[in-house]
């Protein structure tokens, strides 16, 4: 597989880096079609696509096709929310990182 | 093929790379569910699926339509789930006609209920978004 290499941005990586700190933690991803998926974050990429392991689905009756699925890849573009465990999020660190990123982008 | 997982610029489909040749259920934005073997991916999550069946669910019943090999444009993909064929779902496969009949009988049951249809009996719709 040959992937083209993108230009060297320092920007737009903040949330990618943030999600990388959440790998291994349990999150709930709410999709734009109202499906909510709880699972362990296995991996994330620059588009904020995610792979979740050991998933459980909010409304099994409404989404019967998810019954046999244990792991899934979720396209970043269809995510509405990612519900985070508060104990694993350092909001102070996030604020500092945001200020740094904005400062870096201004240059 | 060595893939450097620590490279932050590795394009979007790294999570899908591990699913190659696996039996997947792909949910599309229009609500369709396509089941097949993942043969190829790219950075946009465009997918090539092999031995594809399109599955339609009405509660615990489902029917399937075969589609052969499909190339799916990535923007239509909601999720791609790895199918665990060892899990007993209790779901029942029926023919397409049978599913249609089940769907119609449920609509009639809804309409005949006193006081109109309640949302509890609604078919579990996978609305397109």
JSON list of N, CA and C in Angstrom, two decimals, chain A residues 33 62-65, chain B residues 25-34 54-57 76-78 124-129:
[
{"chain": "A", "resi": 33, "resn": "UNK", "atom": "N", "xyz": [-26.47, 9.21, 13.58]},
{"chain": "A", "resi": 33, "resn": "UNK", "atom": "CA", "xyz": [-27.74, 8.48, 13.40]},
{"chain": "A", "resi": 33, "resn": "UNK", "atom": "C", "xyz": [-28.32, 8.02, 14.73]},
{"chain": "A", "resi": 62, "resn": "UNK", "atom": "N", "xyz": [-33.23, -1.48, 18.51]},
{"chain": "A", "resi": 62, "resn": "UNK", "atom": "CA", "xyz": [-33.29, -0.59, 17.36]},
{"chain": "A", "resi": 62, "resn": "UNK", "atom": "C", "xyz": [-32.16, -0.87, 16.38]},
{"chain": "A", "resi": 63, "resn": "UNK", "atom": "N", "xyz": [-31.09, -1.46, 16.88]},
{"chain": "A", "resi": 63, "resn": "UNK", "atom": "CA", "xyz": [-29.93, -1.73, 16.04]},
{"chain": "A", "resi": 63, "resn": "UNK", "atom": "C", "xyz": [-29.53, -3.20, 16.14]},
{"chain": "A", "resi": 64, "resn": "UNK", "atom": "N", "xyz": [-30.40, -4.11, 15.67]},
{"chain": "A", "resi": 64, "resn": "UNK", "atom": "CA", "xyz": [-30.15, -5.55, 15.86]},
{"chain": "A", "resi": 64, "resn": "UNK", "atom": "C", "xyz": [-28.92, -6.05, 15.14]},
{"chain": "A", "resi": 65, "resn": "UNK", "atom": "N", "xyz": [-28.48, -5.33, 14.12]},
{"chain": "A", "resi": 65, "resn": "UNK", "atom": "CA", "xyz": [-27.33, -5.79, 13.34]},
{"chain": "A", "resi": 65, "resn": "UNK", "atom": "C", "xyz": [-26.04, -5.73, 14.14]},
{"chain": "B", "resi": 25, "resn": "UNK", "atom": "N", "xyz": [-19.45, -6.22, 8.90]},
{"chain": "B", "resi": 25, "resn": "UNK", "atom": "CA", "xyz": [-20.73, -5.60, 8.56]},
{"chain": "B", "resi": 25, "resn": "UNK", "atom": "C", "xyz": [-20.47, -4.10, 8.45]},
{"chain": "B", "resi": 26, "resn": "UNK", "atom": "N", "xyz": [-20.79, -3.54, 7.30]},
{"chain": "B", "resi": 26, "resn": "UNK", "atom": "CA", "xyz": [-20.57, -2.13, 7.05]},
{"chain": "B", "resi": 26, "resn": "UNK", "atom": "C", "xyz": [-21.92, -1.44, 7.06]},
{"chain": "B", "resi": 27, "resn": "UNK", "atom": "N", "xyz": [-22.08, -0.44, 7.93]},
{"chain": "B", "resi": 27, "resn": "UNK", "atom": "CA", "xyz": [-23.32, 0.31, 7.97]},
{"chain": "B", "resi": 27, "resn": "UNK", "atom": "C", "xyz": [-23.11, 1.59, 7.18]},
{"chain": "B", "resi": 28, "resn": "UNK", "atom": "N", "xyz": [-24.05, 1.85, 6.27]},
{"chain": "B", "resi": 28, "resn": "UNK", "atom": "CA", "xyz": [-23.94, 3.02, 5.42]},
{"chain": "B", "resi": 28, "resn": "UNK", "atom": "C", "xyz": [-24.83, 4.15, 5.93]},
{"chain": "B", "resi": 29, "resn": "UNK", "atom": "N", "xyz": [-24.60, 5.35, 5.44]},
{"chain": "B", "resi": 29, "resn": "UNK", "atom": "CA", "xyz": [-25.36, 6.50, 5.89]},
{"chain": "B", "resi": 29, "resn": "UNK", "atom": "C", "xyz": [-26.83, 6.41, 5.52]},
{"chain": "B", "resi": 30, "resn": "UNK", "atom": "N", "xyz": [-27.17, 5.65, 4.47]},
{"chain": "B", "resi": 30, "resn": "UNK", "atom": "CA", "xyz": [-28.59, 5.52, 4.12]},
{"chain": "B", "resi": 30, "resn": "UNK", "atom": "C", "xyz": [-29.27, 4.42, 4.92]},
{"chain": "B", "resi": 31, "resn": "UNK", "atom": "N", "xyz": [-28.56, 3.84, 5.88]},
{"chain": "B", "resi": 31, "resn": "UNK", "atom": "CA", "xyz": [-29.17, 2.85, 6.76]},
{"chain": "B", "resi": 31, "resn": "UNK", "atom": "C", "xyz": [-28.96, 1.42, 6.31]},
{"chain": "B", "resi": 32, "resn": "UNK", "atom": "N", "xyz": [-28.37, 1.25, 5.14]},
{"chain": "B", "resi": 32, "resn": "UNK", "atom": "CA", "xyz": [-28.17, -0.12, 4.65]},
{"chain": "B", "resi": 32, "resn": "UNK", "atom": "C", "xyz": [-27.05, -0.82, 5.40]},
{"chain": "B", "resi": 33, "resn": "UNK", "atom": "N", "xyz": [-27.18, -2.14, 5.52]},
{"chain": "B", "resi": 33, "resn": "UNK", "atom": "CA", "xyz": [-26.12, -2.94, 6.14]},
{"chain": "B", "resi": 33, "resn": "UNK", "atom": "C", "xyz": [-25.57, -3.91, 5.10]},
{"chain": "B", "resi": 34, "resn": "UNK", "atom": "N", "xyz": [-24.30, -3.78, 4.83]},
{"chain": "B", "resi": 34, "resn": "UNK", "atom": "CA", "xyz": [-23.65, -4.66, 3.86]},
{"chain": "B", "resi": 34, "resn": "UNK", "atom": "C", "xyz": [-22.67, -5.55, 4.59]},
{"chain": "B", "resi": 54, "resn": "UNK", "atom": "N", "xyz": [-26.57, -7.82, 1.28]},
{"chain": "B", "resi": 54, "resn": "UNK", "atom": "CA", "xyz": [-27.22, -6.69, 1.93]},
{"chain": "B", "resi": 54, "resn": "UNK", "atom": "C", "xyz": [-28.31, -7.25, 2.82]},
{"chain": "B", "resi": 55, "resn": "UNK", "atom": "N", "xyz": [-28.21, -6.97, 4.10]},
{"chain": "B", "resi": 55, "resn": "UNK", "atom": "CA", "xyz": [-29.13, -7.56, 5.06]},
{"chain": "B", "resi": 55, "resn": "UNK", "atom": "C", "xyz": [-30.13, -6.52, 5.55]},
{"chain": "B", "resi": 56, "resn": "UNK", "atom": "N", "xyz": [-31.41, -6.93, 5.55]},
{"chain": "B", "resi": 56, "resn": "UNK", "atom": "CA", "xyz": [-32.47, -6.05, 6.06]},
{"chain": "B", "resi": 56, "resn": "UNK", "atom": "C", "xyz": [-33.09, -6.70, 7.28]},
{"chain": "B", "resi": 57, "resn": "UNK", "atom": "N", "xyz": [-33.22, -5.94, 8.36]},
{"chain": "B", "resi": 57, "resn": "UNK", "atom": "CA", "xyz": [-33.76, -6.47, 9.61]},
{"chain": "B", "resi": 57, "resn": "UNK", "atom": "C", "xyz": [-35.16, -5.93, 9.87]},
{"chain": "B", "resi": 76, "resn": "UNK", "atom": "N", "xyz": [-19.73, 7.43, 2.52]},
{"chain": "B", "resi": 76, "resn": "UNK", "atom": "CA", "xyz": [-21.00, 6.81, 2.87]},
{"chain": "B", "resi": 76, "resn": "UNK", "atom": "C", "xyz": [-20.92, 5.87, 4.05]},
{"chain": "B", "resi": 77, "resn": "UNK", "atom": "N", "xyz": [-19.68, 5.63, 4.52]},
{"chain": "B", "resi": 77, "resn": "UNK", "atom": "CA", "xyz": [-19.50, 4.63, 5.57]},
{"chain": "B", "resi": 77, "resn": "UNK", "atom": "C", "xyz": [-19.74, 5.25, 6.94]},
{"chain": "B", "resi": 78, "resn": "UNK", "atom": "N", "xyz": [-20.60, 4.62, 7.74]},
{"chain": "B", "resi": 78, "resn": "UNK", "atom": "CA", "xyz": [-20.79, 5.02, 9.14]},
{"chain": "B", "resi": 78, "resn": "UNK", "atom": "C", "xyz": [-19.83, 4.22, 10.00]},
{"chain": "B", "resi": 124, "resn": "UNK", "atom": "N", "xyz": [-38.07, -1.01, 14.24]},
{"chain": "B", "resi": 124, "resn": "UNK", "atom": "CA", "xyz": [-36.79, -0.34, 14.53]},
{"chain": "B", "resi": 124, "resn": "UNK", "atom": "C", "xyz": [-36.18, 0.18, 13.23]},
{"chain": "B", "resi": 125, "resn": "UNK", "atom": "N", "xyz": [-36.43, 1.45, 12.96]},
{"chain": "B", "resi": 125, "resn": "UNK", "atom": "CA", "xyz": [-35.97, 2.00, 11.70]},
{"chain": "B", "resi": 125, "resn": "UNK", "atom": "C", "xyz": [-34.53, 2.47, 11.82]},
{"chain": "B", "resi": 126, "resn": "UNK", "atom": "N", "xyz": [-33.79, 2.30, 10.78]},
{"chain": "B", "resi": 126, "resn": "UNK", "atom": "CA", "xyz": [-32.46, 2.86, 10.73]},
{"chain": "B", "resi": 126, "resn": "UNK", "atom": "C", "xyz": [-32.54, 4.01, 9.75]},
{"chain": "B", "resi": 127, "resn": "UNK", "atom": "N", "xyz": [-32.94, 5.16, 10.29]},
{"chain": "B", "resi": 127, "resn": "UNK", "atom": "CA", "xyz": [-33.18, 6.27, 9.38]},
{"chain": "B", "resi": 127, "resn": "UNK", "atom": "C", "xyz": [-31.89, 6.69, 8.72]},
{"chain": "B", "resi": 128, "resn": "UNK", "atom": "N", "xyz": [-31.95, 7.04, 7.45]},
{"chain": "B", "resi": 128, "resn": "UNK", "atom": "CA", "xyz": [-30.77, 7.64, 6.83]},
{"chain": "B", "resi": 128, "resn": "UNK", "atom": "C", "xyz": [-30.53, 9.01, 7.45]},
{"chain": "B", "resi": 129, "resn": "UNK", "atom": "N", "xyz": [-29.29, 9.45, 7.45]},
{"chain": "B", "resi": 129, "resn": "UNK", "atom": "CA", "xyz": [-29.02, 10.78, 7.98]},
{"chain": "B", "resi": 129, "resn": "UNK", "atom": "C", "xyz": [-28.17, 11.55, 7.00]}
]
